[in-house]
C-alpha cells in the first residue's frame, strides 16, 4: 500500500473520515519532553540534564514529521478541518486551557513554578544552568519564558518549513523570524547582561515595547555609556526613520511576519490555527475599533509618562515640560492637517464618524499639549501617568498580549493580539494602507472563488472577496505571510511591492466587469 | 419588471447581481441543488477538508437579502412560455417578465452495467459530493473513470484519503486531445509519483456489486478486475436541458442563443453551461462549460436583460486547472498536436528538472503569437492576453517574457532560472 498522500503534519490521523487521532510521533516526543521537565523538577539530581533532554526531544519530535513523508510531498493544507485540535474540539480546549494557565502563573505566581530571588527550585531551577551560561546569573521566570518561546519558534519552525518547503518565500521568511527571535530577542540581550548592559532587544520598538520611554528605562540606558546612548537613539530612529522607510517599500510585513517575536510564534507554532481567525464583517469592525483605541491609549500613556519625569522649564535638560508639550501640540496639529488634506483619499470609504473620531483624538493631543505648555501641571493628563502605565501594562501588555494572545491560539487563531490589539500593527497598518508600495495583486479573471485564501488568512481578511472581483488587496491588517498566495490553486494572488500609482488590477476589468461590453 | 433566473450557479448569480446593480427589477433565483450559491470548483476542497462549508460560498448568505434577491430552493417541473410561468414542485407557479435559463450541466453517463450501484458516482453537484464522501469512508481502493480535468480532481481527492487509486483513461496518453506530448508525459509521471495507477486505452465494461448491492469491483474493457468500493465517473458533461425538450424552446445540444443570449422565445435568455451559442466567438466553443465563461456570459446576459443590447464579445480564451501540485494555465489557441497542415507551431521552454513548462504557440508564417500555456508556473493574465490579442511576434514575446511571470517572490532562486529550449520543439 503506497504512502498516503497527505500525512498528518499536525497531531492527527490521516484519514479524514475516521475520528481524528492526535497521537502522532510529534505528540509522543513532546510528551517525552514534558516528562523530562517533570522529572527534572521533582528530582534535583536529574535537573541539569532535564532541560537539554526536553529540548532535544522536542526538536526530534518536530523533525519526525520530515521522516513520515519522504516519498510524497503533498498539498500542505489538506485536512485542516479534519483534525480535532484545529477545529475547536476537546484537544484544542485542553491546549488552550494549559497555555492560558501557564501564562497566568508565569506572570503573577512565578513562585509556583519555583522562582525565588534567594534560589530557584522546581521548574525554574531547570533553567539555571542555561542562564548561568548565557548571562552569569540565576534564571528568572522571564528567562525561562524566553527560552521556551525561542525553542517553540525554532521547533515549530522546522515543521512549518517542511510543510512549505517548495515555497522559497516561506522558507526565507521562516528563517528570518527564527533568526530574529533566537538572536535578537533571546541570545543577544541575555548575553549582554553578562557585560552589565541593560536587557535590550534591538528589534523591539515602541509602541510594542511600551515601556521604552519610561523613566527607569531611559535612565538605565542613559547610564550605560555610549552603548546605552546608541540604544536610545536606535529606538527613536526605529520609530521615526527605519520603520516608516521599510514600511514604505515592503508594507508592514517587514516587521509583522519577518522580524516580530509575536509574529515568529504565530507563523510557526500558530500556523495550525490560522483558519480560526474570524472572517466576518463584524469582527473586522471590532478589530478596527479596538486596535485604534489601544493605539490612542498607549500614545496618551507614553506621552503622559514622559511628561511626568521631564524637568520644569528653566532647568538644564535635553528637553523640558514646556518644550515637550509644545512639540506634541505641533506634531498633532501637523497630523491633523495631513488628515484633513488627505481626507478623501484616506477616509473616503469610511462612514463620516470615523474621520471625526480621528480628528477628535488628535484635538485631544493638541489641547493637552497647549494647556501643559502654558500651565505646566505636574501631570500631562488629569489622570496620573503611573496609573495609566500600570493599567496599560496589566490589561494590554499582560492580559491581552500575553495571556489571550498566545493562550487562545487554539480557539481564536494565531493573531488575536496582532489583529485586535497591537498598537504597532495599528501604526504600520495605517502606513501600509496610505503610504506603501506593498499590495497583493490578483491575476485578472483567474479566480474560481474556492475560498482557500480566505480560509487560511490568519488576519481574518476575506481575500476571496477581492480576488473574485480582480481587486488588489491593500488592507491595514495584512502581514504579508504569503499563505493565501501559496494555497491558491490557480495562482491568482501575488505579494508585490510596486509603484504607488498602480494600485488597481489594471486590465482585469475585461474578465470580470462589463467594460468590455459597454 | 420581474426577472426569474433558473439556476443559482455562476452564470445565474453573475446575472442576478449585475441586474441588481443596474436596475430595481424584482429578481428571483430558483435552484434545485442548493439554497445558496456555492463555488463548484471548491467542492474538491470540501472533500479534502481544506475548507469549511461557509468558505465555499463566494458571496456568503447575507448578500441576497441585502440586495433584495429572492432565493427559492425548489425544482422546476416545467415552464409555460405562453403564460410566462415557471411551475415548481412545492411552491406556487412564478410568473416572469424576463426569464434566464442557467441550469448548468449534467454529468454524462457511461451506459454500462452497474452504473447505478451505491458507490458509483459522478462529480458535479453537492449531492454527488455527499455520496462520494459516504462511499469513500468505507473504501480503501478507488477507481476514477475519465482522463479530463474532473478526473484529475477525483484522483487527487481519493488519494488524499490514503486510498489506492486506479485511473481508467480512454486515450492512449493523458489528455491526448488537450495537451501536447511533453506536457502529457510530465503530468503522467507526476500523477504516477502521487501513487495513482493510470490505465490508458481502457474503459469500463461493468461495475460489480457485493451482496449488499454496493460497488465492490470494476471490470475494464480489457478484462482486468479492479477492486474498489468507490468509483468516480468523469467522462464529460452535457447541458442540463432535458426538461425543456418539448417546451417549444429551440434546442440543439444546449439552448440555442444569439449573440445577446436571447433564445428562440422572446424575453427568454440562457447563459452558462446550458447555453449553445449560434455565433461562436473566435477561440471559443459553442458550448463553453467553464467557470470563467459562465461568469462572463451571465454578466453579458444581464446587460441585455436590462435592455442594453450588448453582443457577447469575450476576451482571449483562457482556462486553468491544478493537477495535484502542478498548476496549469492556458490562453488562446493551444492545439494539442500540430499536424502538417495546421499553420500553428509551438516552442517549448522548460527548466532543468522539466517541472516547469512554458509553451508559446505562434503562426508558422507570420510568427504572431496565438496561444501560451504554462505548466508548473504562474502567468500574468493581463500581459499574456494583451500579447495574444495584439498578435505580438514570437521574438517580442520571448524578449519580454519576464513581464508575464506571476510567481511568488524568490521563485527563480529556488530552481535553475534559465529556461532551455526543449530539443524537440519547433522553430
JSON list of N, CA, C and O in Angstrom, two decimals, chain A residues 452-485:
[
{"chain": "A", "resi": 452, "resn": "UNK", "atom": "N", "xyz": [-10.09, 29.11, -0.56]},
{"chain": "A", "resi": 452, "resn": "UNK", "atom": "CA", "xyz": [-8.88, 28.68, 0.16]},
{"chain": "A", "resi": 452, "resn": "UNK", "atom": "C", "xyz": [-8.15, 29.86, 0.78]},
{"chain": "A", "resi": 452, "resn": "UNK", "atom": "O", "xyz": [-7.64, 29.78, 1.89]},
{"chain": "A", "resi": 453, "resn": "UNK", "atom": "N", "xyz": [-8.07, 30.95, 0.03]},
{"chain": "A", "resi": 453, "resn": "UNK", "atom": "CA", "xyz": [-7.33, 32.12, 0.52]},
{"chain": "A", "resi": 453, "resn": "UNK", "atom": "C", "xyz": [-7.95, 32.67, 1.79]},
{"chain": "A", "resi": 453, "resn": "UNK", "atom": "O", "xyz": [-7.26, 32.85, 2.80]},
{"chain": "A", "resi": 454, "resn": "UNK", "atom": "N", "xyz": [-9.24, 32.92, 1.76]},
{"chain": "A", "resi": 454, "resn": "UNK", "atom": "CA", "xyz": [-9.91, 33.48, 2.94]},
{"chain": "A", "resi": 454, "resn": "UNK", "atom": "C", "xyz": [-9.83, 32.53, 4.12]},
{"chain": "A", "resi": 454, "resn": "UNK", "atom": "O", "xyz": [-9.63, 32.95, 5.25]},
{"chain": "A", "resi": 455, "resn": "UNK", "atom": "N", "xyz": [-9.99, 31.24, 3.85]},
{"chain": "A", "resi": 455, "resn": "UNK", "atom": "CA", "xyz": [-9.94, 30.25, 4.92]},
{"chain": "A", "resi": 455, "resn": "UNK", "atom": "C", "xyz": [-8.63, 30.32, 5.67]},
{"chain": "A", "resi": 455, "resn": "UNK", "atom": "O", "xyz": [-8.59, 30.25, 6.89]},
{"chain": "A", "resi": 456, "resn": "UNK", "atom": "N", "xyz": [-7.54, 30.45, 4.93]},
{"chain": "A", "resi": 456, "resn": "UNK", "atom": "CA", "xyz": [-6.23, 30.34, 5.56]},
{"chain": "A", "resi": 456, "resn": "UNK", "atom": "C", "xyz": [-5.62, 31.68, 5.93]},
{"chain": "A", "resi": 456, "resn": "UNK", "atom": "O", "xyz": [-4.48, 31.71, 6.39]},
{"chain": "A", "resi": 457, "resn": "UNK", "atom": "N", "xyz": [-6.35, 32.78, 5.75]},
{"chain": "A", "resi": 457, "resn": "UNK", "atom": "CA", "xyz": [-5.80, 34.07, 6.15]},
{"chain": "A", "resi": 457, "resn": "UNK", "atom": "C", "xyz": [-5.87, 34.20, 7.66]},
{"chain": "A", "resi": 457, "resn": "UNK", "atom": "O", "xyz": [-6.94, 34.17, 8.26]},
{"chain": "A", "resi": 458, "resn": "UNK", "atom": "N", "xyz": [-4.70, 34.40, 8.29]},
{"chain": "A", "resi": 458, "resn": "UNK", "atom": "CA", "xyz": [-4.66, 34.45, 9.75]},
{"chain": "A", "resi": 458, "resn": "UNK", "atom": "C", "xyz": [-5.18, 35.78, 10.30]},
{"chain": "A", "resi": 458, "resn": "UNK", "atom": "O", "xyz": [-5.48, 35.88, 11.48]},
{"chain": "A", "resi": 459, "resn": "UNK", "atom": "N", "xyz": [-5.27, 36.79, 9.46]},
{"chain": "A", "resi": 459, "resn": "UNK", "atom": "CA", "xyz": [-5.74, 38.08, 9.93]},
{"chain": "A", "resi": 459, "resn": "UNK", "atom": "C", "xyz": [-7.23, 38.26, 9.67]},
{"chain": "A", "resi": 459, "resn": "UNK", "atom": "O", "xyz": [-7.76, 39.34, 9.88]},
{"chain": "A", "resi": 460, "resn": "UNK", "atom": "N", "xyz": [-7.88, 37.22, 9.21]},
{"chain": "A", "resi": 460, "resn": "UNK", "atom": "CA", "xyz": [-9.32, 37.29, 9.01]},
{"chain": "A", "resi": 460, "resn": "UNK", "atom": "C", "xyz": [-9.73, 38.17, 7.85]},
{"chain": "A", "resi": 460, "resn": "UNK", "atom": "O", "xyz": [-10.84, 38.70, 7.83]},
{"chain": "A", "resi": 461, "resn": "UNK", "atom": "N", "xyz": [-8.86, 38.33, 6.87]},
{"chain": "A", "resi": 461, "resn": "UNK", "atom": "CA", "xyz": [-9.21, 39.11, 5.69]},
{"chain": "A", "resi": 461, "resn": "UNK", "atom": "C", "xyz": [-9.96, 38.19, 4.72]},
{"chain": "A", "resi": 461, "resn": "UNK", "atom": "O", "xyz": [-9.52, 37.08, 4.46]},
{"chain": "A", "resi": 462, "resn": "UNK", "atom": "N", "xyz": [-11.07, 38.67, 4.18]},
{"chain": "A", "resi": 462, "resn": "UNK", "atom": "CA", "xyz": [-11.79, 37.89, 3.19]},
{"chain": "A", "resi": 462, "resn": "UNK", "atom": "C", "xyz": [-11.12, 38.13, 1.84]},
{"chain": "A", "resi": 462, "resn": "UNK", "atom": "O", "xyz": [-11.61, 38.90, 1.01]},
{"chain": "A", "resi": 463, "resn": "UNK", "atom": "N", "xyz": [-9.98, 37.46, 1.65]},
{"chain": "A", "resi": 463, "resn": "UNK", "atom": "CA", "xyz": [-9.17, 37.67, 0.45]},
{"chain": "A", "resi": 463, "resn": "UNK", "atom": "C", "xyz": [-9.98, 37.35, -0.81]},
{"chain": "A", "resi": 463, "resn": "UNK", "atom": "O", "xyz": [-9.88, 38.02, -1.83]},
{"chain": "A", "resi": 464, "resn": "UNK", "atom": "N", "xyz": [-10.78, 36.33, -0.71]},
{"chain": "A", "resi": 464, "resn": "UNK", "atom": "CA", "xyz": [-11.58, 35.86, -1.84]},
{"chain": "A", "resi": 464, "resn": "UNK", "atom": "C", "xyz": [-12.47, 36.98, -2.38]},
{"chain": "A", "resi": 464, "resn": "UNK", "atom": "O", "xyz": [-12.66, 37.09, -3.59]},
{"chain": "A", "resi": 465, "resn": "UNK", "atom": "N", "xyz": [-12.99, 37.82, -1.50]},
{"chain": "A", "resi": 465, "resn": "UNK", "atom": "CA", "xyz": [-13.89, 38.88, -1.95]},
{"chain": "A", "resi": 465, "resn": "UNK", "atom": "C", "xyz": [-13.18, 39.85, -2.88]},
{"chain": "A", "resi": 465, "resn": "UNK", "atom": "O", "xyz": [-13.78, 40.39, -3.80]},
{"chain": "A", "resi": 466, "resn": "UNK", "atom": "N", "xyz": [-11.88, 40.06, -2.65]},
{"chain": "A", "resi": 466, "resn": "UNK", "atom": "CA", "xyz": [-11.10, 40.92, -3.53]},
{"chain": "A", "resi": 466, "resn": "UNK", "atom": "C", "xyz": [-10.70, 40.17, -4.79]},
{"chain": "A", "resi": 466, "resn": "UNK", "atom": "O", "xyz": [-10.81, 40.69, -5.90]},
{"chain": "A", "resi": 467, "resn": "UNK", "atom": "N", "xyz": [-10.25, 38.94, -4.61]},
{"chain": "A", "resi": 467, "resn": "UNK", "atom": "CA", "xyz": [-9.72, 38.17, -5.74]},
{"chain": "A", "resi": 467, "resn": "UNK", "atom": "C", "xyz": [-10.78, 37.93, -6.79]},
{"chain": "A", "resi": 467, "resn": "UNK", "atom": "O", "xyz": [-10.51, 38.00, -7.99]},
{"chain": "A", "resi": 468, "resn": "UNK", "atom": "N", "xyz": [-12.01, 37.63, -6.34]},
{"chain": "A", "resi": 468, "resn": "UNK", "atom": "CA", "xyz": [-13.02, 37.29, -7.34]},
{"chain": "A", "resi": 468, "resn": "UNK", "atom": "C", "xyz": [-13.52, 38.52, -8.10]},
{"chain": "A", "resi": 468, "resn": "UNK", "atom": "O", "xyz": [-14.19, 38.38, -9.11]},
{"chain": "A", "resi": 469, "resn": "UNK", "atom": "N", "xyz": [-13.19, 39.71, -7.61]},
{"chain": "A", "resi": 469, "resn": "UNK", "atom": "CA", "xyz": [-13.52, 40.93, -8.35]},
{"chain": "A", "resi": 469, "resn": "UNK", "atom": "C", "xyz": [-12.30, 41.50, -9.05]},
{"chain": "A", "resi": 469, "resn": "UNK", "atom": "O", "xyz": [-12.39, 42.58, -9.64]},
{"chain": "A", "resi": 470, "resn": "UNK", "atom": "N", "xyz": [-11.17, 40.82, -8.95]},
{"chain": "A", "resi": 470, "resn": "UNK", "atom": "CA", "xyz": [-9.96, 41.32, -9.61]},
{"chain": "A", "resi": 470, "resn": "UNK", "atom": "C", "xyz": [-9.35, 42.54, -8.97]},
{"chain": "A", "resi": 470, "resn": "UNK", "atom": "O", "xyz": [-8.63, 43.29, -9.62]},
{"chain": "A", "resi": 471, "resn": "UNK", "atom": "N", "xyz": [-9.62, 42.76, -7.67]},
{"chain": "A", "resi": 471, "resn": "UNK", "atom": "CA", "xyz": [-9.11, 43.94, -6.99]},
{"chain": "A", "resi": 471, "resn": "UNK", "atom": "C", "xyz": [-7.83, 43.61, -6.24]},
{"chain": "A", "resi": 471, "resn": "UNK", "atom": "O", "xyz": [-7.66, 42.51, -5.74]},
{"chain": "A", "resi": 472, "resn": "UNK", "atom": "N", "xyz": [-6.95, 44.60, -6.12]},
{"chain": "A", "resi": 472, "resn": "UNK", "atom": "CA", "xyz": [-5.78, 44.44, -5.28]},
{"chain": "A", "resi": 472, "resn": "UNK", "atom": "C", "xyz": [-6.21, 44.37, -3.82]},
{"chain": "A", "resi": 472, "resn": "UNK", "atom": "O", "xyz": [-7.20, 44.96, -3.43]},
{"chain": "A", "resi": 473, "resn": "UNK", "atom": "N", "xyz": [-5.43, 43.65, -3.03]},
{"chain": "A", "resi": 473, "resn": "UNK", "atom": "CA", "xyz": [-5.70, 43.62, -1.60]},
{"chain": "A", "resi": 473, "resn": "UNK", "atom": "C", "xyz": [-4.73, 44.57, -0.91]},
{"chain": "A", "resi": 473, "resn": "UNK", "atom": "O", "xyz": [-3.52, 44.29, -0.84]},
{"chain": "A", "resi": 474, "resn": "UNK", "atom": "N", "xyz": [-5.25, 45.68, -0.44]},
{"chain": "A", "resi": 474, "resn": "UNK", "atom": "CA", "xyz": [-4.46, 46.64, 0.33]},
{"chain": "A", "resi": 474, "resn": "UNK", "atom": "C", "xyz": [-5.20, 46.82, 1.64]},
{"chain": "A", "resi": 474, "resn": "UNK", "atom": "O", "xyz": [-6.12, 47.62, 1.74]},
{"chain": "A", "resi": 475, "resn": "UNK", "atom": "N", "xyz": [-4.83, 46.04, 2.63]},
{"chain": "A", "resi": 475, "resn": "UNK", "atom": "CA", "xyz": [-5.54, 46.07, 3.90]},
{"chain": "A", "resi": 475, "resn": "UNK", "atom": "C", "xyz": [-4.54, 46.36, 5.00]},
{"chain": "A", "resi": 475, "resn": "UNK", "atom": "O", "xyz": [-3.44, 45.83, 5.00]},
{"chain": "A", "resi": 476, "resn": "UNK", "atom": "N", "xyz": [-4.97, 47.15, 5.95]},
{"chain": "A", "resi": 476, "resn": "UNK", "atom": "CA", "xyz": [-4.04, 47.53, 7.01]},
{"chain": "A", "resi": 476, "resn": "UNK", "atom": "C", "xyz": [-3.63, 46.33, 7.85]},
{"chain": "A", "resi": 476, "resn": "UNK", "atom": "O", "xyz": [-2.56, 46.32, 8.43]},
{"chain": "A", "resi": 477, "resn": "UNK", "atom": "N", "xyz": [-4.45, 45.30, 7.90]},
{"chain": "A", "resi": 477, "resn": "UNK", "atom": "CA", "xyz": [-4.09, 44.18, 8.77]},
{"chain": "A", "resi": 477, "resn": "UNK", "atom": "C", "xyz": [-3.22, 43.12, 8.09]},
{"chain": "A", "resi": 477, "resn": "UNK", "atom": "O", "xyz": [-2.67, 42.27, 8.76]},
{"chain": "A", "resi": 478, "resn": "UNK", "atom": "N", "xyz": [-3.05, 43.21, 6.78]},
{"chain": "A", "resi": 478, "resn": "UNK", "atom": "CA", "xyz": [-2.28, 42.16, 6.09]},
{"chain": "A", "resi": 478, "resn": "UNK", "atom": "C", "xyz": [-0.82, 42.15, 6.52]},
{"chain": "A", "resi": 478, "resn": "UNK", "atom": "O", "xyz": [-0.14, 43.16, 6.38]},
{"chain": "A", "resi": 479, "resn": "UNK", "atom": "N", "xyz": [-0.35, 41.03, 7.03]},
{"chain": "A", "resi": 479, "resn": "UNK", "atom": "CA", "xyz": [1.03, 40.94, 7.49]},
{"chain": "A", "resi": 479, "resn": "UNK", "atom": "C", "xyz": [1.95, 40.33, 6.45]},
{"chain": "A", "resi": 479, "resn": "UNK", "atom": "O", "xyz": [3.12, 40.10, 6.71]},
{"chain": "A", "resi": 480, "resn": "UNK", "atom": "N", "xyz": [1.43, 40.05, 5.27]},
{"chain": "A", "resi": 480, "resn": "UNK", "atom": "CA", "xyz": [2.27, 39.56, 4.20]},
{"chain": "A", "resi": 480, "resn": "UNK", "atom": "C", "xyz": [2.86, 38.20, 4.47]},
{"chain": "A", "resi": 480, "resn": "UNK", "atom": "O", "xyz": [3.98, 37.93, 4.05]},
{"chain": "A", "resi": 481, "resn": "UNK", "atom": "N", "xyz": [2.15, 37.31, 5.13]},
{"chain": "A", "resi": 481, "resn": "UNK", "atom": "CA", "xyz": [2.69, 35.98, 5.40]},
{"chain": "A", "resi": 481, "resn": "UNK", "atom": "C", "xyz": [2.78, 35.16, 4.13]},
{"chain": "A", "resi": 481, "resn": "UNK", "atom": "O", "xyz": [3.57, 34.24, 4.06]},
{"chain": "A", "resi": 482, "resn": "UNK", "atom": "N", "xyz": [1.96, 35.50, 3.13]},
{"chain": "A", "resi": 482, "resn": "UNK", "atom": "CA", "xyz": [2.05, 34.84, 1.84]},
{"chain": "A", "resi": 482, "resn": "UNK", "atom": "C", "xyz": [1.35, 33.50, 1.74]},
{"chain": "A", "resi": 482, "resn": "UNK", "atom": "O", "xyz": [1.46, 32.82, 0.72]},
{"chain": "A", "resi": 483, "resn": "UNK", "atom": "N", "xyz": [0.63, 33.11, 2.78]},
{"chain": "A", "resi": 483, "resn": "UNK", "atom": "CA", "xyz": [-0.01, 31.79, 2.73]},
{"chain": "A", "resi": 483, "resn": "UNK", "atom": "C", "xyz": [-1.19, 31.79, 1.76]},
{"chain": "A", "resi": 483, "resn": "UNK", "atom": "O", "xyz": [-1.47, 30.79, 1.10]},
{"chain": "A", "resi": 484, "resn": "UNK", "atom": "N", "xyz": [-1.88, 32.91, 1.65]},
{"chain": "A", "resi": 484, "resn": "UNK", "atom": "CA", "xyz": [-3.02, 32.95, 0.72]},
{"chain": "A", "resi": 484, "resn": "UNK", "atom": "C", "xyz": [-2.53, 32.67, -0.70]},
{"chain": "A", "resi": 484, "resn": "UNK", "atom": "O", "xyz": [-3.15, 31.87, -1.43]},
{"chain": "A", "resi": 485, "resn": "UNK", "atom": "N", "xyz": [-1.40, 33.29, -1.07]},
{"chain": "A", "resi": 485, "resn": "UNK", "atom": "CA", "xyz": [-0.87, 33.05, -2.41]},
{"chain": "A", "resi": 485, "resn": "UNK", "atom": "C", "xyz": [-0.41, 31.62, -2.56]},
{"chain": "A", "resi": 485, "resn": "UNK", "atom": "O", "xyz": [-0.53, 31.02, -3.64]}
]
